[in-house]
Amino acid sequence: VDPVQILTVGMSFMSARFLGAAVEFNLFEHLADGPLGLDELARATGLPGLALRVLANGLVALELLELREGKFANGASAQAYLTGRTSIDLRPGLRFFNHIVYPMWTQFETAVRTGEPAHPPQASGEFARIFSEGVEAWTSIAANVLPDRYDFSRHQRLLDVGGGTGSYLVPILERHPHMRATLFELPPSA
C-alpha cells in the first residue's frame, strides 16, 4: 500500500493556494508577453523577491510556469486560460474559489459536526460580482458547446430558469438569432 494518494489529497490545497495567489497578483498576465527574470517580475507585480521566488518556483513545480534560462514563462495552459487573452478566461472562476468557495470550505468540519450549512462571506456588491463572474467562467465552457450538441433551430422561444447572468443563453442566441429568450433569476444573482 502506497501513501502517495493520501499525501497528494492532503496537500492538494497547497497547489490551489499557489494558483489562487498567482491569479490575485496577476502573475500570468505579467508573463503573457514573454519570459521575465525574477527582478523584472518583482517590479511588475510589486511583490518581494523572496516571496515571489517561492510562488514562481511552486508554479514551475505545478507545471503552470516554466523556467527558461533563468526567466519565468507561462506554461501552455496558463498562457491559454489565465492571461485573459483568449476566449476562455478561467481567472474569474479561480477568484470565485479564492474569495467564496475556499472560505466556506474552512467551515466544513463545523458543518459536518453540527449539520448546519457553511455560510458564504458577507454579501456585498463585490461578492455578487465575484460570484457571477466566477460561475460564468466555469459554465462558459459547457455553455459554448451546448448549441453544437443540441439543434435549437426548430425552436422559437427559450426559457432559462435560474440562469444567472445568461451564460447559457448568449451562445445559443448568437447561433440562433431567430429565437426569443427569457431569463428568470432572483435579483441578487441576475
Coordinates of N, CA and C in Angstrom, one line a residue:
V1 N 0.9 -1.2 0.0 CA 0.0 0.0 0.0 C 0.9 1.2 0.0
D2 N 0.6 2.2 -0.9 CA 1.4 3.3 -1.1 C 0.7 4.6 -0.5
P3 N 1.4 5.4 0.3 CA 0.8 6.5 0.9 C 0.7 7.8 0.0
V4 N 1.2 7.7 -1.2 CA 1.2 8.8 -2.1 C -0.2 9.4 -2.4
Q5 N -1.2 8.5 -2.5 CA -2.5 9.0 -2.7 C -3.0 9.9 -1.6
I6 N -2.7 9.5 -0.3 CA -3.1 10.2 0.8 C -2.3 11.6 0.9
L7 N -1.0 11.5 0.6 CA -0.2 12.7 0.6 C -0.7 13.7 -0.5
T8 N -1.0 13.2 -1.7 CA -1.5 14.0 -2.8 C -2.8 14.7 -2.4
V9 N -3.8 14.0 -1.9 CA -5.0 14.6 -1.5 C -4.8 15.6 -0.3
G10 N -4.1 15.2 0.7 CA -3.9 16.0 1.8 C -3.2 17.3 1.5
M11 N -2.3 17.3 0.5 CA -1.5 18.5 0.2 C -2.1 19.3 -1.0
S12 N -3.2 18.8 -1.6 CA -3.7 19.5 -2.8 C -4.2 20.9 -2.6
F13 N -4.5 21.2 -1.3 CA -4.9 22.6 -1.0 C -3.8 23.6 -1.3
M14 N -2.5 23.1 -1.1 CA -1.4 24.0 -1.3 C -1.3 24.4 -2.8
S15 N -1.5 23.4 -3.6 CA -1.4 23.7 -5.1 C -2.5 24.7 -5.4
A16 N -3.7 24.6 -4.9 CA -4.8 25.5 -5.2 C -4.4 26.9 -4.6
R17 N -3.8 27.0 -3.5 CA -3.4 28.3 -2.9 C -2.3 29.0 -3.8
F18 N -1.4 28.2 -4.3 CA -0.4 28.8 -5.2 C -1.1 29.4 -6.4
L19 N -2.0 28.6 -7.0 CA -2.7 29.1 -8.2 C -3.6 30.3 -7.9
G20 N -4.3 30.3 -6.8 CA -5.1 31.4 -6.4 C -4.3 32.7 -6.1
A21 N -3.1 32.5 -5.5 CA -2.2 33.7 -5.3 C -1.7 34.2 -6.6
A22 N -1.3 33.4 -7.5 CA -0.8 33.8 -8.8 C -1.9 34.6 -9.5
V23 N -3.1 34.2 -9.5 CA -4.2 34.9 -10.1 C -4.5 36.3 -9.4
E24 N -4.5 36.3 -8.1 CA -4.7 37.5 -7.4 C -3.6 38.6 -7.7
F25 N -2.4 38.1 -7.9 CA -1.3 39.0 -8.2 C -1.0 39.3 -9.7
N26 N -1.9 38.8 -10.5 CA -1.9 38.9 -11.9 C -0.5 38.4 -12.5
L27 N 0.0 37.4 -11.9 CA 1.3 36.9 -12.4 C 1.3 36.4 -13.8
F28 N 0.2 35.7 -14.2 CA 0.1 35.1 -15.6 C 0.0 36.2 -16.6
E29 N -0.7 37.3 -16.3 CA -0.8 38.4 -17.2 C 0.5 39.1 -17.4
H30 N 1.3 39.2 -16.3 CA 2.6 39.9 -16.4 C 3.6 39.1 -17.3
L31 N 3.3 37.8 -17.4 CA 4.2 36.9 -18.3 C 3.6 36.6 -19.6
A32 N 2.4 37.2 -19.9 CA 1.7 36.9 -21.2 C 2.6 37.3 -22.4
D33 N 3.4 38.4 -22.3 CA 4.2 38.8 -23.5 C 5.5 38.1 -23.6
G34 N 5.9 37.3 -22.6 CA 7.1 36.6 -22.7 C 7.8 36.4 -21.4
P35 N 8.9 35.6 -21.3 CA 9.6 35.4 -20.0 C 10.1 36.6 -19.4
L36 N 10.2 36.6 -18.1 CA 10.8 37.7 -17.3 C 11.7 37.0 -16.2
G37 N 12.8 37.7 -15.9 CA 13.6 37.3 -14.8 C 12.9 37.7 -13.5
L38 N 13.4 37.1 -12.4 CA 12.8 37.3 -11.1 C 12.7 38.8 -10.7
D39 N 13.8 39.6 -11.0 CA 13.8 41.0 -10.6 C 12.7 41.8 -11.5
E40 N 12.7 41.4 -12.8 CA 11.7 42.1 -13.6 C 10.3 41.8 -13.2
L41 N 10.0 40.5 -12.8 CA 8.7 40.1 -12.4 C 8.4 40.7 -11.0
A42 N 9.3 40.9 -10.2 CA 9.1 41.5 -8.9 C 8.7 43.0 -9.1
R43 N 9.4 43.7 -10.0 CA 9.0 45.1 -10.3 C 7.6 45.1 -10.9
A44 N 7.3 44.2 -11.8 CA 6.0 44.2 -12.4 C 4.8 43.9 -11.4
T45 N 5.1 43.0 -10.5 CA 4.0 42.6 -9.6 C 4.0 43.5 -8.3
G46 N 5.2 44.0 -7.9 CA 5.3 44.8 -6.7 C 5.5 43.8 -5.5
L47 N 5.8 42.6 -5.8 CA 6.0 41.6 -4.7 C 7.4 41.5 -4.3
P48 N 7.7 41.2 -3.0 CA 9.1 41.0 -2.5 C 9.7 39.8 -3.3
G49 N 11.0 39.9 -3.6 CA 11.7 38.9 -4.4 C 11.7 37.5 -3.8
L50 N 11.9 37.4 -2.5 CA 12.0 36.1 -1.9 C 10.6 35.4 -2.0
A51 N 9.6 36.1 -1.6 CA 8.2 35.5 -1.7 C 7.8 35.2 -3.1
L52 N 8.2 36.1 -4.0 CA 7.9 35.8 -5.4 C 8.6 34.6 -5.9
R53 N 9.9 34.4 -5.5 CA 10.6 33.2 -5.9 C 9.9 31.9 -5.5
V54 N 9.4 31.9 -4.2 CA 8.7 30.8 -3.7 C 7.5 30.5 -4.5
L55 N 6.7 31.6 -4.8 CA 5.5 31.4 -5.6 C 5.8 30.9 -7.0
A56 N 6.7 31.6 -7.7 CA 7.0 31.2 -9.0 C 7.6 29.8 -9.1
N57 N 8.5 29.4 -8.2 CA 9.0 28.1 -8.3 C 8.0 27.0 -8.0
G58 N 7.0 27.4 -7.1 CA 5.9 26.4 -6.8 C 5.1 26.2 -8.1
L59 N 4.9 27.3 -8.8 CA 4.1 27.2 -10.1 C 4.9 26.5 -11.2
V60 N 6.2 26.5 -11.1 CA 7.0 25.7 -12.0 C 6.8 24.2 -11.7
A61 N 6.8 23.9 -10.4 CA 6.6 22.5 -10.0 C 5.3 22.0 -10.4
L62 N 4.3 22.9 -10.4 CA 2.9 22.6 -10.8 C 2.7 22.6 -12.3
E63 N 3.8 22.9 -13.0 CA 3.8 23.0 -14.5 C 2.9 24.0 -15.1
L64 N 2.6 25.1 -14.3 CA 1.9 26.2 -14.8 C 2.8 27.3 -15.3
L65 N 4.0 27.4 -14.7 CA 5.1 28.2 -15.3 C 6.2 27.3 -15.7
E66 N 7.1 27.9 -16.5 CA 8.3 27.2 -17.0 C 9.5 28.1 -16.6
L67 N 10.6 27.5 -16.3 CA 11.8 28.3 -16.0 C 12.7 28.1 -17.2
R68 N 13.0 29.1 -18.0 CA 13.8 29.1 -19.2 C 15.0 30.0 -19.1
E69 N 16.2 29.4 -18.9 CA 17.4 30.2 -18.9 C 17.3 31.3 -17.8
G70 N 16.8 31.0 -16.6 CA 16.7 31.9 -15.5 C 15.6 32.8 -15.6
K71 N 14.7 32.7 -16.5 CA 13.5 33.5 -16.6 C 12.2 32.7 -16.5
F72 N 11.2 33.3 -15.9 CA 9.9 32.6 -15.8 C 9.0 32.9 -17.0
A73 N 8.3 31.8 -17.4 CA 7.4 32.0 -18.6 C 6.1 31.2 -18.2
N74 N 5.0 31.6 -18.8 CA 3.8 30.9 -18.7 C 3.9 29.5 -19.4
G75 N 3.4 28.5 -18.7 CA 3.2 27.2 -19.4 C 2.1 27.3 -20.4
A76 N 1.9 26.3 -21.2 CA 0.9 26.4 -22.3 C -0.5 26.6 -21.7
S77 N -0.9 25.9 -20.7 CA -2.3 26.0 -20.1 C -2.5 27.4 -19.5
A78 N -1.5 27.9 -18.8 CA -1.6 29.2 -18.2 C -1.7 30.3 -19.2
Q79 N -0.9 30.2 -20.3 CA -1.0 31.1 -21.4 C -2.4 31.1 -22.0
A80 N -2.9 29.9 -22.2 CA -4.2 29.8 -22.9 C -5.4 30.2 -22.0
Y81 N -5.4 30.0 -20.7 CA -6.6 30.2 -19.9 C -6.4 31.1 -18.7
L82 N -5.2 31.7 -18.5 CA -5.0 32.5 -17.3 C -4.4 33.9 -17.6
T83 N -4.4 34.3 -18.8 CA -3.8 35.6 -19.2 C -4.9 36.6 -19.6
G84 N -6.1 36.1 -19.8 CA -7.2 37.0 -20.3 C -7.1 37.3 -21.8
R85 N -6.3 36.6 -22.5 CA -6.1 36.9 -23.9 C -6.8 35.9 -24.9
T86 N -7.5 35.0 -24.3 CA -8.2 34.0 -25.2 C -9.7 34.0 -24.9
S87 N -10.5 33.3 -25.6 CA -11.9 33.3 -25.4 C -12.3 32.6 -24.1
I88 N -11.5 31.8 -23.6 CA -11.7 31.1 -22.3 C -10.8 31.7 -21.3
D89 N -11.4 32.4 -20.3 CA -10.6 33.0 -19.2 C -11.1 32.4 -17.9
L90 N -10.2 31.6 -17.3 CA -10.6 30.9 -16.0 C -10.3 31.7 -14.8
R91 N -9.6 32.9 -14.9 CA -9.3 33.7 -13.7 C -10.5 34.1 -12.9
P92 N -11.6 34.5 -13.4 CA -12.7 34.8 -12.6 C -13.2 33.6 -11.8
G93 N -13.1 32.4 -12.4 CA -13.5 31.2 -11.7 C -12.6 30.9 -10.5
L94 N -11.3 31.1 -10.7 CA -10.4 30.9 -9.6 C -10.5 32.0 -8.5
R95 N -10.9 33.2 -8.9 CA -11.2 34.3 -7.9 C -12.4 33.9 -7.1
F96 N -13.4 33.3 -7.7 CA -14.6 32.8 -7.1 C -14.2 31.7 -6.0
F97 N -13.4 30.8 -6.4 CA -12.9 29.8 -5.5 C -12.2 30.5 -4.3
N98 N -11.2 31.4 -4.6 CA -10.4 32.0 -3.7 C -11.2 32.8 -2.6
H99 N -12.1 33.6 -3.1 CA -12.9 34.5 -2.2 C -14.1 34.0 -1.6
I100 N -14.8 33.0 -2.2 CA -16.1 32.5 -1.8 C -16.0 31.0 -1.4
V101 N -15.6 30.2 -2.3 CA -15.7 28.7 -2.1 C -14.7 28.3 -1.0
Y102 N -13.4 28.6 -1.1 CA -12.4 28.2 -0.1 C -12.8 28.7 1.4
P103 N -13.2 29.9 1.6 CA -13.6 30.3 2.9 C -14.7 29.5 3.5
M104 N -15.7 29.1 2.6 CA -16.8 28.2 3.1 C -16.3 26.8 3.4
W105 N -15.3 26.3 2.7 CA -14.7 25.0 3.0 C -14.0 25.0 4.3
T106 N -13.5 26.1 4.8 CA -12.9 26.2 6.1 C -13.9 25.9 7.2
Q107 N -15.1 25.9 6.9 CA -16.2 25.6 7.9 C -16.7 24.2 7.7
F108 N -16.1 23.4 6.9 CA -16.6 22.1 6.6 C -16.7 21.2 7.9
E109 N -15.7 21.1 8.7 CA -15.8 20.2 9.9 C -17.0 20.7 10.8
T110 N -17.1 22.0 11.0 CA -18.2 22.5 11.8 C -19.6 22.1 11.2
A111 N -19.7 22.2 9.8 CA -20.9 21.8 9.2 C -21.2 20.4 9.4
V112 N -20.2 19.5 9.3 CA -20.4 18.1 9.5 C -20.8 17.8 10.9
R113 N -20.1 18.5 11.9 CA -20.4 18.3 13.3 C -21.8 18.7 13.7
T114 N -22.2 19.8 13.2 CA -23.5 20.4 13.6 C -24.7 20.1 12.7
G115 N -24.4 19.8 11.4 CA -25.4 19.6 10.4 C -25.9 20.9 9.8
E116 N -25.3 22.0 10.3 CA -25.7 23.3 9.7 C -24.8 23.6 8.5
P117 N -25.3 24.3 7.5 CA -24.5 24.6 6.3 C -23.5 25.7 6.6
A118 N -22.4 25.6 5.8 CA -21.4 26.7 5.9 C -22.0 28.0 5.3
H119 N -21.5 29.1 5.7 CA -22.1 30.4 5.3 C -21.0 31.1 4.4
P120 N -21.5 31.7 3.3 CA -20.5 32.4 2.5 C -20.1 33.7 3.2
P121 N -19.0 34.3 2.6 CA -18.6 35.6 3.2 C -19.8 36.6 3.1
Q122 N -19.7 37.7 3.8 CA -20.7 38.7 3.8 C -21.0 39.2 2.4
A123 N -22.3 39.1 2.0 CA -22.8 39.5 0.7 C -22.5 41.0 0.5
S124 N -22.1 41.4 -0.7 CA -21.9 42.8 -1.0 C -21.9 42.9 -2.5
G125 N -21.7 44.1 -3.0 CA -21.6 44.3 -4.5 C -20.4 43.5 -5.0
E126 N -19.3 43.6 -4.3 CA -18.1 42.9 -4.7 C -18.3 41.4 -4.7
F127 N -19.0 40.9 -3.7 CA -19.3 39.4 -3.5 C -20.2 39.0 -4.8
A128 N -21.2 39.8 -5.1 CA -22.1 39.5 -6.2 C -21.3 39.4 -7.5
R129 N -20.4 40.4 -7.7 CA -19.6 40.4 -8.9 C -18.7 39.2 -9.0
I130 N -17.9 38.9 -8.0 CA -17.0 37.8 -8.0 C -17.8 36.5 -8.2
F131 N -19.0 36.4 -7.5 CA -19.8 35.2 -7.7 C -20.3 35.0 -9.1
S132 N -20.9 36.0 -9.7 CA -21.4 35.9 -11.0 C -20.3 35.7 -12.1
E133 N -19.2 36.4 -12.0 CA -18.1 36.2 -12.9 C -17.5 34.9 -12.8
G134 N -17.4 34.4 -11.5 CA -16.8 33.1 -11.3 C -17.6 31.9 -11.8
V135 N -18.9 32.0 -11.5 CA -19.8 30.9 -12.0 C -19.8 31.0 -13.6
E136 N -19.9 32.2 -14.1 CA -19.9 32.3 -15.6 C -18.6 31.7 -16.2
A137 N -17.5 31.9 -15.6 CA -16.2 31.4 -16.1 C -16.2 29.9 -16.2
W138 N -16.8 29.2 -15.1 CA -16.8 27.8 -15.1 C -17.9 27.2 -16.0
T139 N -19.0 27.9 -16.2 CA -20.0 27.4 -17.1 C -19.8 27.7 -18.5
S140 N -19.0 28.7 -18.8 CA -18.8 29.1 -20.2 C -18.3 28.0 -21.1
I141 N -17.5 27.2 -20.6 CA -17.0 26.1 -21.5 C -18.2 25.2 -22.0
A142 N -19.0 24.7 -21.0 CA -20.1 23.9 -21.4 C -21.2 24.7 -22.2
A143 N -21.4 26.0 -21.8 CA -22.4 26.8 -22.5 C -22.0 27.0 -24.0
N144 N -20.7 27.2 -24.3 CA -20.3 27.3 -25.7 C -20.4 26.1 -26.5
V145 N -20.4 24.9 -25.9 CA -20.6 23.7 -26.6 C -22.0 23.3 -26.8
L146 N -22.9 23.7 -25.9 CA -24.3 23.3 -25.9 C -25.0 23.6 -27.3
P147 N -24.8 24.7 -27.9 CA -25.5 24.9 -29.2 C -25.0 23.9 -30.3
D148 N -23.8 23.4 -30.1 CA -23.4 22.4 -31.1 C -23.9 21.0 -30.8
R149 N -24.3 20.8 -29.6 CA -24.8 19.4 -29.2 C -26.3 19.2 -29.3
Y150 N -27.0 20.3 -29.4 CA -28.5 20.3 -29.5 C -28.9 21.2 -30.6
D151 N -29.9 20.8 -31.4 CA -30.4 21.6 -32.5 C -31.5 22.5 -32.0
F152 N -31.2 23.7 -31.8 CA -32.2 24.7 -31.3 C -32.9 25.4 -32.5
S153 N -32.6 25.1 -33.7 CA -33.1 25.8 -34.8 C -34.6 25.6 -35.0
R154 N -35.2 24.5 -34.5 CA -36.6 24.3 -34.6 C -37.5 25.0 -33.6
H155 N -36.8 25.6 -32.6 CA -37.5 26.3 -31.5 C -37.5 27.8 -31.8
Q156 N -38.6 28.5 -31.3 CA -38.8 29.9 -31.4 C -38.5 30.6 -30.1
R157 N -38.7 30.0 -29.0 CA -38.6 30.6 -27.7 C -37.8 29.7 -26.7
L158 N -37.1 30.3 -25.8 CA -36.4 29.5 -24.8 C -36.5 30.2 -23.5
L159 N -36.7 29.4 -22.4 CA -36.8 29.9 -21.1 C -35.7 29.3 -20.2
D160 N -35.0 30.1 -19.6 CA -33.8 29.7 -18.7 C -34.2 30.1 -17.3
V161 N -34.5 29.1 -16.5 CA -34.9 29.4 -15.1 C -33.7 29.2 -14.2
G162 N -33.4 30.2 -13.4 CA -32.2 30.2 -12.6 C -30.9 30.3 -13.4
G163 N -30.9 31.1 -14.5 CA -29.9 31.2 -15.5 C -28.8 32.1 -15.1
G164 N -28.8 32.7 -13.9 CA -27.7 33.6 -13.5 C -27.5 34.8 -14.5
T165 N -26.4 34.9 -15.1 CA -26.1 36.1 -16.0 C -26.4 35.7 -17.4
G166 N -27.0 34.6 -17.7 CA -27.3 34.2 -19.0 C -26.2 33.6 -19.8
S167 N -25.2 33.0 -19.2 CA -24.1 32.4 -19.9 C -24.5 31.3 -20.8
Y168 N -25.6 30.6 -20.5 CA -26.0 29.5 -21.5 C -26.8 30.1 -22.6
L169 N -27.6 31.2 -22.3 CA -28.4 31.8 -23.4 C -27.6 32.5 -24.5
V170 N -26.6 33.2 -24.1 CA -25.9 34.0 -25.0 C -25.3 33.2 -26.2
P171 N -24.6 32.1 -26.0 CA -24.1 31.3 -27.2 C -25.3 30.7 -28.0
I172 N -26.4 30.4 -27.4 CA -27.5 29.8 -28.2 C -28.1 30.9 -29.1
L173 N -28.3 32.1 -28.5 CA -28.9 33.2 -29.2 C -27.9 33.7 -30.3
E174 N -26.6 33.7 -30.1 CA -25.7 34.1 -31.1 C -25.8 33.2 -32.3
R175 N -26.0 31.9 -32.1 CA -26.1 31.0 -33.2 C -27.5 30.9 -33.8
H176 N -28.5 31.3 -33.0 CA -29.9 31.2 -33.5 C -30.6 32.5 -33.2
P177 N -30.3 33.5 -34.0 CA -30.8 34.9 -33.8 C -32.3 35.0 -33.9
H178 N -33.0 34.0 -34.5 CA -34.4 34.0 -34.7 C -35.1 33.7 -33.4
M179 N -34.4 33.2 -32.4 CA -35.1 32.8 -31.1 C -35.3 34.0 -30.2
R180 N -36.3 33.9 -29.4 CA -36.5 34.9 -28.3 C -36.3 34.1 -27.0
A181 N -35.7 34.7 -26.1 CA -35.3 34.0 -24.8 C -35.8 34.9 -23.6
T182 N -36.1 34.1 -22.5 CA -36.4 34.8 -21.3 C -35.6 34.1 -20.2
L183 N -34.9 35.0 -19.4 CA -34.1 34.6 -18.3 C -34.8 34.9 -17.0
F184 N -35.0 33.9 -16.2 CA -35.7 34.1 -14.9 C -34.6 33.9 -13.8
E185 N -34.4 34.9 -13.0 CA -33.4 34.7 -11.9 C -33.8 35.7 -10.8
L186 N -33.4 35.3 -9.6 CA -33.6 36.1 -8.4 C -32.7 37.4 -8.5
P187 N -33.2 38.5 -8.1 CA -32.4 39.8 -8.2 C -30.9 39.7 -7.8
P188 N -30.6 39.1 -6.7 CA -29.2 39.1 -6.3 C -28.2 38.4 -7.2
S189 N -28.8 37.4 -8.0 CA -28.0 36.6 -8.9 C -28.0 37.1 -10.3
A190 N -29.0 37.8 -10.7 CA -29.1 38.3 -12.1 C -28.1 39.4 -12.4

